[in-house]
Amino acid sequence: MLLLDRHGPKEDVWERAEYLCQAETKQVLAPLASIVGSDAITDDLKLGALLEPNRTVEEVAPFFDRLDMIVIHFPNAANGRGFSTARQLRQAGYKGTLRAFGPLIADQFPQALACGFDEVEIIGAAATRQPVEHWMEALNRISFLYQRDYGADDSIPDQRVARAANG
């Protein structure tokens, strides 16, 4: 497993549990289904939800104020639904940490950050095949994006509009 943000590798401090009542720490990642209606949620618990690609923003939105992290599962590198889900979560007002999880490839790292992800957890052979250097180099290969970066207005369409306005 390799966990990265835009600054490089980082340690994963979250415990994964199938059910909240099984957690042994106060920072727990659990499937959204086990969070809904759980009586194990306490004020001192930092809570993260694991979302499968078939989950919708509407299902998780009622928990925004309670979730410190949302982890969106990518079943494979070719399944891009997680990018759309991340963007929709940010547009719906989610302010916590967003993590992409799965066998992503380094070339997808800039796009993941542009869609609103804060970090990417790479698993299995993808983590072995592409070391940290590949992921960090990928950030410098793409300097402009068509999609607006979360929190910035420097996309190619924005630049074109600005140039047209300045004559």
Coordinates of N, CA and C in Angstrom, one line a residue:
M1 N 0.9 -1.2 0.0 CA 0.0 0.0 0.0 C 0.9 1.2 0.0
L2 N 0.5 2.2 -0.8 CA 1.2 3.5 -0.9 C 0.2 4.6 -0.7
L3 N 0.4 5.5 0.2 CA -0.5 6.6 0.4 C 0.3 7.9 0.1
L4 N -0.3 8.7 -0.8 CA 0.3 9.9 -1.3 C -0.7 11.1 -1.2
D5 N -0.1 12.3 -1.0 CA -0.8 13.5 -1.2 C 0.0 14.3 -2.2
R6 N -0.3 15.6 -2.5 CA 0.5 16.4 -3.4 C 1.9 16.6 -3.0
H7 N 2.2 16.4 -1.7 CA 3.6 16.6 -1.2 C 4.4 15.4 -1.1
G8 N 3.8 14.2 -1.4 CA 4.6 13.0 -1.3 C 3.9 11.9 -0.4
P9 N 4.7 10.9 -0.1 CA 4.1 9.8 0.7 C 3.8 10.3 2.1
K10 N 2.8 9.6 2.7 CA 2.4 9.9 4.1 C 2.0 8.6 4.8
E11 N 1.9 8.6 6.1 CA 1.5 7.5 6.9 C 0.0 7.5 7.0
D12 N -0.5 6.3 6.9 CA -2.0 6.1 7.1 C -2.3 5.8 8.6
V13 N -3.0 6.8 9.2 CA -3.3 6.7 10.6 C -4.7 6.2 10.9
W14 N -5.4 5.8 9.8 CA -6.8 5.3 10.0 C -6.9 3.8 10.1
E15 N -7.8 3.4 11.0 CA -8.1 2.0 11.1 C -9.3 1.6 10.3
R16 N -9.2 0.5 9.6 CA -10.3 0.0 8.8 C -11.1 -1.0 9.6
A17 N -12.4 -0.9 9.6 CA -13.2 -1.8 10.3 C -14.5 -2.1 9.5
E18 N -14.9 -3.3 9.5 CA -16.2 -3.6 8.8 C -17.4 -3.0 9.5
Y19 N -17.3 -2.9 10.8 CA -18.4 -2.3 11.6 C -17.7 -1.4 12.7
L20 N -18.3 -0.3 13.0 CA -17.8 0.6 13.9 C -17.5 0.0 15.3
C21 N -18.4 -0.9 15.7 CA -18.3 -1.5 17.0 C -17.0 -2.3 17.2
Q22 N -16.4 -2.7 16.0 CA -15.2 -3.5 16.0 C -13.9 -2.6 16.2
A23 N -14.0 -1.3 16.0 CA -12.9 -0.4 16.0 C -12.2 -0.4 17.4
E24 N -10.8 -0.3 17.3 CA -10.0 -0.3 18.5 C -9.4 1.1 18.7
T25 N -9.5 2.0 17.7 CA -8.9 3.3 17.8 C -10.0 4.3 17.7
K26 N -9.7 5.6 17.7 CA -10.6 6.7 17.6 C -10.6 7.3 16.2
Q27 N -10.0 6.7 15.2 CA -9.9 7.1 13.8 C -10.3 5.9 13.0
V28 N -11.5 5.8 12.6 CA -12.0 4.6 11.9 C -12.6 4.9 10.5
L29 N -12.2 4.0 9.6 CA -12.8 4.0 8.3 C -13.7 2.8 8.2
A30 N -15.0 3.0 7.9 CA -15.9 1.9 7.8 C -16.8 2.1 6.6
P31 N -17.4 1.0 6.1 CA -18.3 1.1 4.9 C -19.5 2.0 5.3
L32 N -20.0 2.8 4.4 CA -21.1 3.7 4.7 C -22.3 3.0 5.3
A33 N -22.5 1.8 4.8 CA -23.7 1.0 5.3 C -23.6 0.7 6.8
S34 N -22.4 0.6 7.3 CA -22.2 0.3 8.8 C -22.3 1.6 9.6
I35 N -22.2 2.7 8.9 CA -22.3 4.0 9.7 C -23.7 4.4 9.8
V36 N -24.5 4.2 8.8 CA -25.9 4.6 8.8 C -26.7 3.9 9.9
G37 N -27.2 4.7 10.8 CA -28.0 4.1 12.0 C -27.1 3.5 13.1
S38 N -25.8 3.6 13.0 CA -25.0 3.0 14.0 C -25.1 3.7 15.4
D39 N -25.1 3.0 16.4 CA -25.1 3.6 17.8 C -23.7 3.6 18.4
A40 N -22.7 3.3 17.6 CA -21.3 3.3 18.0 C -20.6 4.7 17.7
I41 N -21.4 5.6 17.2 CA -20.8 6.9 16.8 C -20.8 7.8 18.1
T42 N -19.6 8.2 18.5 CA -19.4 9.1 19.6 C -18.7 10.4 19.2
D43 N -18.8 11.4 20.1 CA -18.2 12.7 19.7 C -16.7 12.7 19.6
D44 N -16.0 11.7 20.3 CA -14.6 11.7 20.2 C -14.1 10.8 19.1
L45 N -14.9 10.2 18.3 CA -14.6 9.4 17.2 C -14.4 10.1 15.9
K46 N -13.2 10.0 15.3 CA -13.0 10.6 14.0 C -13.5 9.5 13.0
L47 N -14.4 9.9 12.1 CA -15.1 8.9 11.3 C -14.8 9.1 9.8
G48 N -14.5 8.0 9.1 CA -14.4 8.0 7.7 C -15.3 7.0 7.1
A49 N -15.8 7.3 5.9 CA -16.7 6.4 5.2 C -16.0 5.8 4.0
L50 N -16.1 4.5 3.8 CA -15.7 3.9 2.6 C -16.8 3.8 1.6
L51 N -16.7 4.3 0.4 CA -17.7 4.4 -0.6 C -17.4 3.5 -1.8
E52 N -18.3 2.6 -2.1 CA -18.1 1.8 -3.4 C -18.6 2.7 -4.5
P53 N -18.2 2.4 -5.8 CA -18.5 3.2 -6.9 C -20.0 3.4 -7.2
N54 N -20.9 2.5 -6.7 CA -22.3 2.6 -6.9 C -23.0 3.5 -5.9
R55 N -22.3 4.1 -5.0 CA -23.0 5.0 -4.0 C -23.1 6.4 -4.6
T56 N -24.2 7.1 -4.2 CA -24.4 8.4 -4.7 C -24.1 9.5 -3.6
V57 N -23.9 10.7 -4.1 CA -23.7 11.8 -3.2 C -24.8 12.0 -2.2
E58 N -26.0 11.8 -2.7 CA -27.2 11.9 -1.9 C -27.3 11.0 -0.7
E59 N -26.7 9.8 -0.9 CA -26.6 8.9 0.2 C -25.7 9.3 1.3
V60 N -24.6 10.0 1.0 CA -23.6 10.3 2.0 C -23.8 11.8 2.5
A61 N -24.5 12.6 1.7 CA -24.6 14.0 2.1 C -25.2 14.3 3.5
P62 N -26.1 13.5 4.0 CA -26.6 13.7 5.4 C -25.5 13.5 6.5
F63 N -24.4 12.9 6.1 CA -23.4 12.6 7.1 C -22.1 13.6 6.9
F64 N -22.2 14.6 6.1 CA -21.1 15.5 5.8 C -20.5 16.0 7.1
D65 N -21.4 16.5 8.0 CA -21.0 17.1 9.2 C -20.3 16.2 10.2
R66 N -20.5 14.9 10.0 CA -19.9 13.9 10.9 C -18.7 13.2 10.3
L67 N -18.5 13.3 9.0 CA -17.4 12.5 8.4 C -16.1 13.4 8.2
D68 N -15.0 12.9 8.8 CA -13.7 13.6 8.6 C -13.1 13.2 7.3
M69 N -13.4 12.0 6.8 CA -12.8 11.5 5.6 C -13.9 10.7 4.8
I70 N -13.8 10.8 3.5 CA -14.5 9.9 2.6 C -13.5 9.2 1.7
V71 N -13.5 7.9 1.6 CA -12.6 7.1 0.8 C -13.5 6.5 -0.3
I72 N -13.1 6.9 -1.6 CA -13.9 6.4 -2.7 C -13.1 5.3 -3.4
H73 N -13.7 4.1 -3.5 CA -13.0 2.9 -4.0 C -13.0 3.0 -5.6
F74 N -11.9 2.7 -6.2 CA -11.7 2.5 -7.6 C -11.5 1.0 -7.8
P75 N -12.4 0.3 -8.4 CA -12.2 -1.2 -8.5 C -11.1 -1.5 -9.5
N76 N -10.8 -0.6 -10.4 CA -9.7 -0.7 -11.4 C -9.4 0.6 -12.0
A77 N -8.2 0.7 -12.6 CA -7.8 2.0 -13.1 C -8.6 2.6 -14.3
A78 N -9.4 1.7 -14.9 CA -10.2 2.1 -16.0 C -11.6 2.6 -15.6
N79 N -11.9 2.4 -14.3 CA -13.2 2.8 -13.9 C -13.1 4.2 -13.3
G80 N -13.6 5.2 -14.0 CA -13.4 6.6 -13.6 C -14.6 7.2 -12.8
R81 N -15.6 6.4 -12.4 CA -16.7 7.0 -11.7 C -16.3 7.7 -10.4
G82 N -15.2 7.2 -9.8 CA -14.7 7.9 -8.6 C -14.3 9.3 -8.8
F83 N -13.8 9.7 -9.9 CA -13.5 11.1 -10.2 C -14.7 12.0 -10.2
S84 N -15.8 11.5 -10.8 CA -17.0 12.2 -10.9 C -17.6 12.3 -9.5
T85 N -17.6 11.2 -8.7 CA -18.1 11.3 -7.3 C -17.4 12.3 -6.5
A86 N -16.0 12.3 -6.6 CA -15.3 13.3 -5.8 C -15.7 14.7 -6.2
R87 N -15.8 15.0 -7.4 CA -16.2 16.3 -7.9 C -17.6 16.7 -7.4
Q88 N -18.5 15.7 -7.4 CA -19.9 16.0 -6.9 C -19.9 16.2 -5.4
L89 N -19.1 15.5 -4.7 CA -19.0 15.7 -3.2 C -18.5 17.1 -2.9
R90 N -17.5 17.5 -3.6 CA -17.0 18.9 -3.4 C -18.0 19.9 -3.7
Q91 N -18.7 19.7 -4.9 CA -19.7 20.7 -5.3 C -20.9 20.7 -4.3
A92 N -21.2 19.6 -3.7 CA -22.3 19.5 -2.7 C -21.9 20.1 -1.3
G93 N -20.6 20.4 -1.2 CA -20.2 21.1 0.0 C -19.3 20.3 1.0
Y94 N -18.9 19.1 0.6 CA -18.1 18.3 1.5 C -16.7 19.0 1.7
K95 N -16.3 19.2 2.9 CA -15.0 19.9 3.2 C -13.9 19.0 3.8
G96 N -14.3 17.8 4.2 CA -13.3 16.9 4.8 C -12.3 16.3 3.8
T97 N -11.5 15.4 4.2 CA -10.5 14.8 3.4 C -11.2 13.8 2.4
L98 N -10.8 13.8 1.2 CA -11.2 12.8 0.2 C -10.0 12.0 -0.2
R99 N -10.2 10.7 -0.2 CA -9.1 9.8 -0.6 C -9.6 8.8 -1.7
A100 N -8.8 8.7 -2.7 CA -9.0 7.7 -3.8 C -8.3 6.4 -3.3
F101 N -9.0 5.3 -3.5 CA -8.4 4.0 -3.1 C -8.6 3.0 -4.2
G102 N -7.5 2.4 -4.6 CA -7.5 1.3 -5.5 C -6.3 1.3 -6.4
P103 N -6.3 0.5 -7.5 CA -5.2 0.3 -8.3 C -5.0 1.4 -9.4
L104 N -5.0 2.6 -8.9 CA -4.8 3.7 -9.9 C -3.4 3.7 -10.4
I105 N -3.2 4.5 -11.5 CA -1.9 4.7 -12.1 C -1.4 6.1 -11.9
A106 N -0.1 6.3 -12.0 CA 0.5 7.6 -11.7 C -0.1 8.7 -12.6
D107 N -0.4 8.4 -13.8 CA -0.9 9.4 -14.8 C -2.3 9.9 -14.3
Q108 N -2.9 9.2 -13.4 CA -4.2 9.7 -12.9 C -4.1 10.6 -11.7
F109 N -2.9 10.7 -11.2 CA -2.7 11.5 -9.9 C -3.1 13.0 -10.1
P110 N -2.7 13.7 -11.2 CA -3.1 15.1 -11.3 C -4.6 15.2 -11.5
Q111 N -5.2 14.3 -12.2 CA -6.7 14.3 -12.4 C -7.4 14.1 -11.1
A112 N -6.9 13.2 -10.2 CA -7.5 12.9 -8.9 C -7.5 14.2 -8.1
L113 N -6.3 14.9 -8.1 CA -6.2 16.1 -7.3 C -7.1 17.2 -7.8
A114 N -7.2 17.3 -9.2 CA -8.1 18.3 -9.8 C -9.5 18.1 -9.5
C115 N -9.9 16.8 -9.3 CA -11.3 16.5 -9.1 C -11.7 16.7 -7.6
G116 N -10.8 17.0 -6.7 CA -11.1 17.3 -5.3 C -10.5 16.3 -4.3
F117 N -9.8 15.2 -4.8 CA -9.2 14.3 -3.9 C -8.0 15.0 -3.2
D118 N -7.8 14.7 -1.9 CA -6.6 15.2 -1.2 C -5.5 14.2 -1.2
E119 N -5.8 12.9 -1.3 CA -4.8 11.9 -1.3 C -5.2 10.7 -2.1
V120 N -4.3 9.8 -2.4 CA -4.5 8.6 -3.2 C -3.8 7.5 -2.5
E121 N -4.6 6.4 -2.2 CA -4.0 5.2 -1.7 C -4.0 4.1 -2.8
I122 N -2.8 3.7 -3.1 CA -2.5 2.8 -4.2 C -2.3 1.4 -3.6
I123 N -2.9 0.4 -4.2 CA -2.8 -0.9 -3.6 C -2.3 -1.9 -4.6
G124 N -1.8 -3.0 -4.1 CA -1.4 -4.1 -4.9 C -0.2 -3.9 -5.8
A125 N -0.3 -4.5 -7.0 CA 0.8 -4.4 -7.9 C 1.0 -3.0 -8.4
A126 N 0.0 -2.2 -8.4 CA 0.1 -0.8 -8.9 C 1.1 0.0 -8.0
A127 N 1.1 -0.3 -6.7 CA 2.0 0.4 -5.7 C 3.4 -0.1 -5.9
T128 N 3.6 -1.3 -6.3 CA 4.9 -1.9 -6.5 C 5.5 -1.5 -7.9
R129 N 4.6 -1.4 -8.9 CA 5.0 -1.2 -10.3 C 5.4 0.3 -10.5
Q130 N 4.8 1.2 -9.7 CA 5.1 2.6 -9.9 C 5.5 3.2 -8.6
P131 N 6.8 3.4 -8.4 CA 7.3 4.0 -7.1 C 6.8 5.5 -6.9
V132 N 7.1 6.0 -5.8 CA 6.7 7.4 -5.4 C 7.2 8.4 -6.5
E133 N 8.4 8.2 -7.0 CA 8.9 9.1 -7.9 C 8.0 9.3 -9.2
H134 N 7.5 8.2 -9.6 CA 6.6 8.2 -10.8 C 5.3 9.1 -10.5
W135 N 4.8 8.9 -9.3 CA 3.6 9.7 -8.9 C 3.9 11.2 -8.8
M136 N 5.0 11.5 -8.2 CA 5.4 12.9 -8.1 C 5.7 13.6 -9.4
E137 N 6.4 12.8 -10.3 CA 6.7 13.3 -11.6 C 5.4 13.6 -12.4
A138 N 4.4 12.8 -12.2 CA 3.2 12.9 -12.9 C 2.5 14.3 -12.7
L139 N 2.8 14.8 -11.5 CA 2.2 16.2 -11.2 C 2.8 17.3 -12.0
N140 N 4.0 17.1 -12.5 CA 4.7 18.1 -13.3 C 4.5 17.9 -14.8
R141 N 4.0 16.8 -15.2 CA 3.8 16.5 -16.7 C 2.6 17.3 -17.2
I142 N 1.7 17.5 -16.4 CA 0.4 18.2 -16.9 C 0.4 19.6 -16.2
S143 N 0.5 20.6 -17.1 CA 0.5 21.9 -16.5 C -0.9 22.6 -16.6
F144 N -1.7 22.2 -17.5 CA -3.0 22.8 -17.7 C -4.1 21.7 -17.8
L145 N -5.3 21.9 -17.3 CA -6.4 21.0 -17.3 C -7.6 21.6 -17.9
Y146 N -8.4 20.8 -18.5 CA -9.7 21.4 -19.0 C -10.7 21.5 -17.9
Q147 N -10.6 20.5 -17.0 CA -11.6 20.6 -15.8 C -11.0 21.6 -14.8
R148 N -11.9 22.3 -14.2 CA -11.5 23.2 -13.2 C -10.9 22.5 -12.0
D149 N -9.8 22.9 -11.5 CA -9.2 22.4 -10.3 C -10.0 22.8 -9.1
Y150 N -10.2 21.9 -8.2 CA -11.0 22.2 -7.0 C -10.3 23.4 -6.2
G151 N -11.0 24.5 -6.1 CA -10.4 25.6 -5.4 C -9.6 26.6 -6.2
A152 N -9.5 26.4 -7.5 CA -8.7 27.3 -8.4 C -9.4 27.5 -9.7
D153 N -9.2 28.6 -10.3 CA -9.8 28.9 -11.6 C -8.8 29.1 -12.7
D154 N -8.0 28.1 -13.0 CA -6.9 28.2 -14.0 C -7.0 27.2 -15.1
S155 N -8.2 26.7 -15.3 CA -8.4 25.7 -16.4 C -8.2 26.3 -17.7
I156 N -8.1 25.5 -18.8 CA -7.9 26.0 -20.1 C -9.1 26.9 -20.5
P157 N -10.3 26.5 -20.3 CA -11.4 27.4 -20.6 C -11.4 28.7 -19.9
D158 N -11.0 28.7 -18.6 CA -10.9 29.9 -17.8 C -9.8 30.8 -18.4
Q159 N -8.7 30.2 -18.8 CA -7.7 31.1 -19.4 C -8.1 31.7 -20.7
R160 N -8.8 30.9 -21.5 CA -9.4 31.5 -22.8 C -10.3 32.6 -22.5
V161 N -11.2 32.5 -21.6 CA -12.1 33.5 -21.2 C -11.4 34.8 -20.8
A162 N -10.4 34.6 -19.9 CA -9.6 35.7 -19.4 C -8.9 36.4 -20.6
R163 N -8.3 35.7 -21.5 CA -7.6 36.3 -22.6 C -8.6 37.1 -23.5
A164 N -9.7 36.5 -23.7 CA -10.7 37.2 -24.6 C -11.2 38.5 -23.9
A165 N -11.3 38.5 -22.6 CA -11.8 39.7 -21.9 C -10.7 40.7 -21.9
N166 N -9.5 40.3 -22.0 CA -8.4 41.3 -22.0 C -8.0 41.8 -23.4
G167 N -8.7 41.3 -24.4 CA -8.6 41.8 -25.7 C -7.5 41.1 -26.5

